[in-house]
């Protein structure tokens, strides 16, 4: 699918079509970024990449979905792809970015979780090198059905125990924890030293630990029916030294 001319400013951004390649070419002309980095029309991701803009827009349909973007077939160097959450004159935040520096290598990025209903702007921009052809491919990754828990913390740490807490990722009511003492590990491959499964509250009292030992802990949500989140971690904590009785 070929685009006939450059969408050089945010107001005329083309609608992104995930799953369908979009080919185009940047041209000279006035864009939405200030060439002199005069606020507020600045690139929030990079003060250098603000020339020869080509704009797309995408409205997220689901909380938690992400966007994979690859831009290829460059005919010039020093290009970047930037995802922001508003037009430059509205003080946007930088959501994701990638640049290729002095090469014409492909650009790739994956956004963090997006928010339904928000219009995100994707802009291809140059660092004073000249126009380029390009092909953009994008894919929407649906939100996970079992979101990751987060925010593990440890309190009441002693030489042999620790109270672990975390925040649910969604509405799940079960969690699993695995841990190793002394070395990190891969919870998908390695056999952990300790395991606690089917926990019904977002807390766990770990006991029987070894004094003065660093522990690597991974945890996941269990949404039942075989649907689990990714393993989150490692959370790293160290037990206290043993108290010697004279």
PDB file of C-alpha atoms in Angstrom:
ATOM      1  CA  UNK A   1       0.000   0.000   0.000  1.00  0.00           C
ATOM      2  CA  UNK A   2       1.665   3.244  -1.110  1.00  0.00           C
ATOM      3  CA  UNK A   3       0.984   6.722   0.238  1.00  0.00           C
ATOM      4  CA  UNK A   4       1.228   9.394  -2.402  1.00  0.00           C
ATOM      5  CA  UNK A   5       2.519  12.343  -0.413  1.00  0.00           C
ATOM      6  CA  UNK A   6       3.987  13.322   2.918  1.00  0.00           C
ATOM      7  CA  UNK A   7       1.773  14.009   5.920  1.00  0.00           C
ATOM      8  CA  UNK A   8       4.142  16.645   7.245  1.00  0.00           C
ATOM      9  CA  UNK A   9       2.258  17.853  10.305  1.00  0.00           C
ATOM     10  CA  UNK A  10       0.272  16.427  13.173  1.00  0.00           C
ATOM     11  CA  UNK A  11      -3.040  17.929  12.074  1.00  0.00           C
ATOM     12  CA  UNK A  12      -2.937  15.970   8.800  1.00  0.00           C
ATOM     13  CA  UNK A  13      -1.727  12.688  10.321  1.00  0.00           C
ATOM     14  CA  UNK A  14      -2.735   9.565   8.426  1.00  0.00           C
ATOM     15  CA  UNK A  15      -4.607   6.815  10.232  1.00  0.00           C
ATOM     16  CA  UNK A  16      -2.314   3.893  11.023  1.00  0.00           C
ATOM     17  CA  UNK A  17      -3.528   0.607   9.523  1.00  0.00           C
ATOM     18  CA  UNK A  18      -2.108  -2.235  11.656  1.00  0.00           C
ATOM     19  CA  UNK A  19      -1.628  -5.381   9.613  1.00  0.00           C
ATOM     20  CA  UNK A  20      -1.272  -3.480   6.334  1.00  0.00           C
ATOM     21  CA  UNK A  21       2.118  -2.050   5.204  1.00  0.00           C
ATOM     22  CA  UNK A  22       2.126   1.710   4.654  1.00  0.00           C
ATOM     23  CA  UNK A  23       4.811   3.056   2.315  1.00  0.00           C
ATOM     24  CA  UNK A  24       5.656   6.699   1.793  1.00  0.00           C
ATOM     25  CA  UNK A  25       8.381   9.301   1.540  1.00  0.00           C
ATOM     26  CA  UNK A  26       9.268  12.312   3.637  1.00  0.00           C
ATOM     27  CA  UNK A  27       9.548  15.682   1.901  1.00  0.00           C
ATOM     28  CA  UNK A  28      10.827  19.129   2.800  1.00  0.00           C
ATOM     29  CA  UNK A  29       8.310  21.535   4.272  1.00  0.00           C
ATOM     30  CA  UNK A  30       7.014  22.981   7.499  1.00  0.00           C
ATOM     31  CA  UNK A  31       6.143  20.365  10.111  1.00  0.00           C
ATOM     32  CA  UNK A  32       4.748  20.438  13.633  1.00  0.00           C
ATOM     33  CA  UNK A  33       8.087  20.338  15.468  1.00  0.00           C
ATOM     34  CA  UNK A  34      10.006  23.575  15.945  1.00  0.00           C
ATOM     35  CA  UNK A  35      13.354  23.381  14.130  1.00  0.00           C
ATOM     36  CA  UNK A  36      14.796  25.628  16.843  1.00  0.00           C
ATOM     37  CA  UNK A  37      13.246  23.570  19.684  1.00  0.00           C
ATOM     38  CA  UNK A  38      11.029  26.446  20.748  1.00  0.00           C
ATOM     39  CA  UNK A  39       8.441  25.358  23.288  1.00  0.00           C
ATOM     40  CA  UNK A  40       5.848  24.045  23.158  1.00  0.00           C
ATOM     41  CA  UNK A  41       6.349  22.620  19.635  1.00  0.00           C
ATOM     42  CA  UNK A  42       9.210  20.323  20.598  1.00  0.00           C
ATOM     43  CA  UNK A  43       9.767  16.613  20.156  1.00  0.00           C
ATOM     44  CA  UNK A  44       9.377  15.277  23.724  1.00  0.00           C
ATOM     45  CA  UNK A  45      11.428  12.190  22.846  1.00  0.00           C
ATOM     46  CA  UNK A  46      14.453  13.896  21.240  1.00  0.00           C
ATOM     47  CA  UNK A  47      15.606  17.488  20.742  1.00  0.00           C
ATOM     48  CA  UNK A  48      17.600  16.486  17.650  1.00  0.00           C
ATOM     49  CA  UNK A  49      15.051  14.653  15.482  1.00  0.00           C
ATOM     50  CA  UNK A  50      12.664  17.417  14.403  1.00  0.00           C
ATOM     51  CA  UNK A  51      12.951  17.676  10.578  1.00  0.00           C
ATOM     52  CA  UNK A  52      11.138  16.145   7.581  1.00  0.00           C
ATOM     53  CA  UNK A  53       8.226  14.799   9.592  1.00  0.00           C
ATOM     54  CA  UNK A  54       5.703  12.182   8.478  1.00  0.00           C
ATOM     55  CA  UNK A  55       2.745  11.710  10.836  1.00  0.00           C
ATOM     56  CA  UNK A  56       0.380   8.835  11.603  1.00  0.00           C
ATOM     57  CA  UNK A  57      -2.266   8.490  14.300  1.00  0.00           C
ATOM     58  CA  UNK A  58      -3.770   5.514  16.108  1.00  0.00           C
ATOM     59  CA  UNK A  59      -6.655   5.344  18.594  1.00  0.00           C
ATOM     60  CA  UNK A  60      -6.276   2.554  21.145  1.00  0.00           C
ATOM     61  CA  UNK A  61      -9.367   0.367  21.393  1.00  0.00           C
ATOM     62  CA  UNK A  62      -8.525  -1.548  24.568  1.00  0.00           C
ATOM     63  CA  UNK A  63      -6.782  -0.747  27.839  1.00  0.00           C
ATOM     64  CA  UNK A  64      -3.492  -2.628  28.015  1.00  0.00           C
ATOM     65  CA  UNK A  65      -2.989  -3.307  24.309  1.00  0.00           C
ATOM     66  CA  UNK A  66       0.417  -2.519  22.824  1.00  0.00           C
ATOM     67  CA  UNK A  67       1.602  -1.493  19.397  1.00  0.00           C
ATOM     68  CA  UNK A  68       4.552  -3.088  17.568  1.00  0.00           C
ATOM     69  CA  UNK A  69       6.029  -0.877  14.828  1.00  0.00           C
ATOM     70  CA  UNK A  70       8.799  -1.598  12.312  1.00  0.00           C
ATOM     71  CA  UNK A  71       9.959   0.962   9.745  1.00  0.00           C
ATOM     72  CA  UNK A  72      12.168  -0.316   6.910  1.00  0.00           C
ATOM     73  CA  UNK A  73      13.401   0.470   3.366  1.00  0.00           C
ATOM     74  CA  UNK A  74      15.111   3.740   4.308  1.00  0.00           C
ATOM     75  CA  UNK A  75      17.031   5.590   1.606  1.00  0.00           C
ATOM     76  CA  UNK A  76      18.684   8.013   4.031  1.00  0.00           C
ATOM     77  CA  UNK A  77      20.227   8.059   7.502  1.00  0.00           C
ATOM     78  CA  UNK A  78      19.541   9.636  10.899  1.00  0.00           C
ATOM     79  CA  UNK A  79      15.840   8.883  11.154  1.00  0.00           C
ATOM     80  CA  UNK A  80      13.761   8.177  14.221  1.00  0.00           C
ATOM     81  CA  UNK A  81      10.266   6.893  14.984  1.00  0.00           C
ATOM     82  CA  UNK A  82       8.485   8.471  17.930  1.00  0.00           C
ATOM     83  CA  UNK A  83       5.149   7.755  19.610  1.00  0.00           C
ATOM     84  CA  UNK A  84       3.587  10.626  21.564  1.00  0.00           C
ATOM     85  CA  UNK A  85       0.173  11.127  23.144  1.00  0.00           C
ATOM     86  CA  UNK A  86      -0.823  14.476  21.590  1.00  0.00           C
ATOM     87  CA  UNK A  87       0.211  16.979  18.955  1.00  0.00           C
ATOM     88  CA  UNK A  88       3.365  18.996  19.731  1.00  0.00           C
ATOM     89  CA  UNK A  89       1.466  22.204  20.533  1.00  0.00           C
ATOM     90  CA  UNK A  90      -0.310  20.409  23.413  1.00  0.00           C
ATOM     91  CA  UNK A  91       2.786  19.396  25.419  1.00  0.00           C
ATOM     92  CA  UNK A  92       2.669  15.650  24.706  1.00  0.00           C
ATOM     93  CA  UNK A  93       4.507  12.935  26.605  1.00  0.00           C
ATOM     94  CA  UNK A  94       6.985  10.599  24.908  1.00  0.00           C
ATOM     95  CA  UNK A  95       5.547   7.071  24.838  1.00  0.00           C
ATOM     96  CA  UNK A  96       8.180   5.143  22.833  1.00  0.00           C
ATOM     97  CA  UNK A  97      11.012   5.783  20.398  1.00  0.00           C
ATOM     98  CA  UNK A  98      13.788   4.329  18.265  1.00  0.00           C
ATOM     99  CA  UNK A  99      16.501   5.961  16.128  1.00  0.00           C
ATOM    100  CA  UNK A 100      19.039   4.586  13.660  1.00  0.00           C
ATOM    101  CA  UNK A 101      21.805   7.188  13.961  1.00  0.00           C
ATOM    102  CA  UNK A 102      24.269   7.289  11.078  1.00  0.00           C
ATOM    103  CA  UNK A 103      22.868   4.121   9.481  1.00  0.00           C
ATOM    104  CA  UNK A 104      19.750   3.415   7.460  1.00  0.00           C
ATOM    105  CA  UNK A 105      18.866   0.433   9.649  1.00  0.00           C
ATOM    106  CA  UNK A 106      15.275  -0.535  10.339  1.00  0.00           C
ATOM    107  CA  UNK A 107      13.522   1.121  13.258  1.00  0.00           C
ATOM    108  CA  UNK A 108      11.558  -1.043  15.706  1.00  0.00           C
ATOM    109  CA  UNK A 109       9.633  -0.342  18.883  1.00  0.00           C
ATOM    110  CA  UNK A 110       6.936  -1.744  21.119  1.00  0.00           C
ATOM    111  CA  UNK A 111       4.868   0.693  23.106  1.00  0.00           C
ATOM    112  CA  UNK A 112       4.032   0.222  26.762  1.00  0.00           C
ATOM    113  CA  UNK A 113       0.397  -0.567  27.564  1.00  0.00           C
ATOM    114  CA  UNK A 114      -1.932   1.917  25.858  1.00  0.00           C
ATOM    115  CA  UNK A 115      -5.160   3.461  27.150  1.00  0.00           C
ATOM    116  CA  UNK A 116      -8.436   2.909  25.300  1.00  0.00           C
ATOM    117  CA  UNK A 117      -9.769   5.999  23.541  1.00  0.00           C
ATOM    118  CA  UNK A 118      -6.487   7.919  23.553  1.00  0.00           C
ATOM    119  CA  UNK A 119      -5.224   9.074  20.150  1.00  0.00           C
ATOM    120  CA  UNK A 120      -1.526   8.328  19.831  1.00  0.00           C
ATOM    121  CA  UNK A 121       0.611  10.049  17.206  1.00  0.00           C
ATOM    122  CA  UNK A 122       3.443   8.219  15.445  1.00  0.00           C
ATOM    123  CA  UNK A 123       5.928  10.475  13.692  1.00  0.00           C
ATOM    124  CA  UNK A 124       8.893   9.633  11.509  1.00  0.00           C
ATOM    125  CA  UNK A 125      11.447  12.441  11.777  1.00  0.00           C
ATOM    126  CA  UNK A 126      14.964  13.248  10.571  1.00  0.00           C
ATOM    127  CA  UNK A 127      18.115  14.841  11.984  1.00  0.00           C
ATOM    128  CA  UNK A 128      19.094  17.226   9.135  1.00  0.00           C
ATOM    129  CA  UNK A 129      19.957  14.585   6.528  1.00  0.00           C
ATOM    130  CA  UNK A 130      17.278  14.779   3.840  1.00  0.00           C
ATOM    131  CA  UNK A 131      14.140  13.016   2.577  1.00  0.00           C
ATOM    132  CA  UNK A 132      13.746   9.251   2.604  1.00  0.00           C
ATOM    133  CA  UNK A 133      11.408   6.573   1.372  1.00  0.00           C
ATOM    134  CA  UNK A 134      10.121   4.131   3.983  1.00  0.00           C
ATOM    135  CA  UNK A 135       7.730   1.271   4.673  1.00  0.00           C
ATOM    136  CA  UNK A 136       5.899   1.096   7.984  1.00  0.00           C
ATOM    137  CA  UNK A 137       4.470  -2.144   9.375  1.00  0.00           C
ATOM    138  CA  UNK A 138       2.430  -2.138  12.574  1.00  0.00           C
ATOM    139  CA  UNK A 139       0.691  -4.769  14.661  1.00  0.00           C
ATOM    140  CA  UNK A 140      -1.650  -4.420  17.624  1.00  0.00           C
ATOM    141  CA  UNK A 141      -0.920  -6.848  20.463  1.00  0.00           C
ATOM    142  CA  UNK A 142      -4.123  -7.408  22.499  1.00  0.00           C
ATOM    143  CA  UNK A 143      -4.097  -6.756  26.210  1.00  0.00           C
ATOM    144  CA  UNK A 144      -3.197  -9.839  28.262  1.00  0.00           C
ATOM    145  CA  UNK A 145      -6.196 -11.707  29.656  1.00  0.00           C
ATOM    146  CA  UNK A 146      -4.325 -12.156  32.939  1.00  0.00           C
ATOM    147  CA  UNK A 147      -2.392  -8.951  33.733  1.00  0.00           C
ATOM    148  CA  UNK A 148       0.882  -9.027  35.621  1.00  0.00           C
ATOM    149  CA  UNK A 149       0.879  -8.265  39.345  1.00  0.00           C
ATOM    150  CA  UNK A 150       3.328  -5.592  40.493  1.00  0.00           C
ATOM    151  CA  UNK A 151       4.983  -3.761  43.343  1.00  0.00           C
ATOM    152  CA  UNK A 152       6.388  -6.577  45.449  1.00  0.00           C
ATOM    153  CA  UNK A 153       7.817  -5.384  48.752  1.00  0.00           C
ATOM    154  CA  UNK A 154       9.372  -7.096  51.753  1.00  0.00           C
ATOM    155  CA  UNK A 155       8.824  -6.114  55.383  1.00  0.00           C
ATOM    156  CA  UNK A 156       9.607  -7.705  58.728  1.00  0.00           C
ATOM    157  CA  UNK A 157      12.770  -9.262  57.332  1.00  0.00           C
ATOM    158  CA  UNK A 158      14.746 -11.409  59.778  1.00  0.00           C
ATOM    159  CA  UNK A 159      17.535 -13.903  59.329  1.00  0.00           C
ATOM    160  CA  UNK A 160      15.048 -16.642  58.372  1.00  0.00           C
ATOM    161  CA  UNK A 161      11.726 -14.964  57.451  1.00  0.00           C
ATOM    162  CA  UNK A 162      10.236 -12.166  55.356  1.00  0.00           C
ATOM    163  CA  UNK A 163       6.722 -10.845  54.765  1.00  0.00           C
ATOM    164  CA  UNK A 164       6.099 -10.326  51.049  1.00  0.00           C
ATOM    165  CA  UNK A 165       3.273  -8.216  49.594  1.00  0.00           C
ATOM    166  CA  UNK A 166       2.315  -7.127  46.055  1.00  0.00           C
ATOM    167  CA  UNK A 167      -0.508  -5.541  44.068  1.00  0.00           C
ATOM    168  CA  UNK A 168      -2.944  -7.477  41.895  1.00  0.00           C
ATOM    169  CA  UNK A 169      -2.708  -6.921  38.157  1.00  0.00           C
ATOM    170  CA  UNK A 170      -6.472  -7.148  37.659  1.00  0.00           C
ATOM    171  CA  UNK A 171      -9.316  -9.005  39.316  1.00  0.00           C
ATOM    172  CA  UNK A 172      -7.422 -12.256  39.908  1.00  0.00           C
ATOM    173  CA  UNK A 173      -7.663 -13.930  43.309  1.00  0.00           C
ATOM    174  CA  UNK A 174      -4.764 -16.397  43.153  1.00  0.00           C
ATOM    175  CA  UNK A 175      -0.985 -16.004  42.924  1.00  0.00           C
ATOM    176  CA  UNK A 176       2.141 -18.147  42.654  1.00  0.00           C
ATOM    177  CA  UNK A 177       5.659 -17.434  43.955  1.00  0.00           C
ATOM    178  CA  UNK A 178       8.989 -19.140  43.322  1.00  0.00           C
ATOM    179  CA  UNK A 179      12.433 -18.277  44.709  1.00  0.00           C
ATOM    180  CA  UNK A 180      16.097 -19.177  44.821  1.00  0.00           C
ATOM    181  CA  UNK A 181      18.720 -18.227  47.368  1.00  0.00           C
ATOM    182  CA  UNK A 182      22.151 -17.064  46.232  1.00  0.00           C
ATOM    183  CA  UNK A 183      21.632 -16.905  42.453  1.00  0.00           C
ATOM    184  CA  UNK A 184      19.116 -15.715  39.904  1.00  0.00           C
ATOM    185  CA  UNK A 185      17.248 -18.272  37.781  1.00  0.00           C
ATOM    186  CA  UNK A 186      14.710 -18.640  34.982  1.00  0.00           C
ATOM    187  CA  UNK A 187      11.328 -19.645  36.425  1.00  0.00           C
ATOM    188  CA  UNK A 188      10.283 -21.067  33.052  1.00  0.00           C
ATOM    189  CA  UNK A 189      13.268 -23.419  32.874  1.00  0.00           C
ATOM    190  CA  UNK A 190      14.992 -23.913  36.207  1.00  0.00           C
ATOM    191  CA  UNK A 191      13.776 -25.740  39.300  1.00  0.00           C
ATOM    192  CA  UNK A 192      13.352 -23.194  42.112  1.00  0.00           C
ATOM    193  CA  UNK A 193      14.523 -23.686  45.667  1.00  0.00           C
ATOM    194  CA  UNK A 194      11.106 -22.712  47.025  1.00  0.00           C
ATOM    195  CA  UNK A 195       7.555 -22.602  45.679  1.00  0.00           C
ATOM    196  CA  UNK A 196       4.214 -21.338  46.956  1.00  0.00           C
ATOM    197  CA  UNK A 197       1.187 -21.790  44.685  1.00  0.00           C
ATOM    198  CA  UNK A 198      -2.500 -21.005  44.881  1.00  0.00           C
ATOM    199  CA  UNK A 199      -2.067 -18.139  47.340  1.00  0.00           C
ATOM    200  CA  UNK A 200      -5.443 -16.538  48.011  1.00  0.00           C
ATOM    201  CA  UNK A 201      -4.209 -13.133  49.169  1.00  0.00           C
ATOM    202  CA  UNK A 202      -1.552 -10.796  47.811  1.00  0.00           C
ATOM    203  CA  UNK A 203       0.874 -11.550  50.622  1.00  0.00           C
ATOM    204  CA  UNK A 204       3.114 -14.376  51.744  1.00  0.00           C
ATOM    205  CA  UNK A 205       5.134 -15.058  54.876  1.00  0.00           C
ATOM    206  CA  UNK A 206       8.330 -16.742  53.712  1.00  0.00           C
ATOM    207  CA  UNK A 207       9.916 -18.889  56.403  1.00  0.00           C
ATOM    208  CA  UNK A 208      12.851 -21.268  56.656  1.00  0.00           C
ATOM    209  CA  UNK A 209      15.184 -18.916  54.810  1.00  0.00           C
ATOM    210  CA  UNK A 210      18.954 -18.909  55.198  1.00  0.00           C
ATOM    211  CA  UNK A 211      20.614 -16.061  57.082  1.00  0.00           C
ATOM    212  CA  UNK A 212      22.661 -13.448  55.195  1.00  0.00           C
ATOM    213  CA  UNK A 213      21.474 -14.770  51.847  1.00  0.00           C
ATOM    214  CA  UNK A 214      20.259 -12.855  48.795  1.00  0.00           C
ATOM    215  CA  UNK A 215      16.991 -14.248  47.427  1.00  0.00           C
ATOM    216  CA  UNK A 216      15.627 -13.897  43.890  1.00  0.00           C
ATOM    217  CA  UNK A 217      11.832 -14.039  43.821  1.00  0.00           C
ATOM    218  CA  UNK A 218       9.396 -14.265  40.908  1.00  0.00           C
ATOM    219  CA  UNK A 219       5.635 -14.020  41.206  1.00  0.00           C
ATOM    220  CA  UNK A 220       2.637 -14.360  38.872  1.00  0.00           C
ATOM    221  CA  UNK A 221      -1.133 -13.984  38.837  1.00  0.00           C
ATOM    222  CA  UNK A 222      -3.301 -17.085  38.386  1.00  0.00           C
ATOM    223  CA  UNK A 223      -6.582 -16.210  36.669  1.00  0.00           C
ATOM    224  CA  UNK A 224      -7.709 -19.886  36.768  1.00  0.00           C
ATOM    225  CA  UNK A 225      -8.534 -22.134  33.854  1.00  0.00           C
ATOM    226  CA  UNK A 226      -4.849 -22.365  32.967  1.00  0.00           C
ATOM    227  CA  UNK A 227      -4.600 -18.598  32.373  1.00  0.00           C
ATOM    228  CA  UNK A 228      -1.619 -17.095  34.193  1.00  0.00           C
ATOM    229  CA  UNK A 229       0.318 -13.878  33.872  1.00  0.00           C
ATOM    230  CA  UNK A 230       3.973 -13.683  32.947  1.00  0.00           C
ATOM    231  CA  UNK A 231       6.423 -14.290  35.765  1.00  0.00           C
ATOM    232  CA  UNK A 232       7.333 -10.897  37.254  1.00  0.00           C
ATOM    233  CA  UNK A 233      10.784 -10.347  38.720  1.00  0.00           C
ATOM    234  CA  UNK A 234      13.205 -10.938  40.048  1.00  0.00           C
ATOM    235  CA  UNK A 235      12.443  -9.120  43.258  1.00  0.00           C
ATOM    236  CA  UNK A 236      15.741  -9.221  45.130  1.00  0.00           C
ATOM    237  CA  UNK A 237      16.105  -9.151  48.914  1.00  0.00           C
ATOM    238  CA  UNK A 238      18.630 -10.239  51.509  1.00  0.00           C
ATOM    239  CA  UNK A 239      17.991 -11.837  54.881  1.00  0.00           C
ATOM    240  CA  UNK A 240      19.676 -10.529  58.012  1.00  0.00           C
ATOM    241  CA  UNK A 241      22.737 -12.081  59.581  1.00  0.00           C
ATOM    242  CA  UNK A 242      22.066 -14.709  62.225  1.00  0.00           C
ATOM    243  CA  UNK A 243      22.173 -13.549  65.820  1.00  0.00           C
ATOM    244  CA  UNK A 244      24.787 -15.489  67.722  1.00  0.00           C
ATOM    245  CA  UNK A 245      24.059 -16.282  71.342  1.00  0.00           C
ATOM    246  CA  UNK A 246      27.166 -15.984  73.536  1.00  0.00           C
TER     247      UNK A 246
END
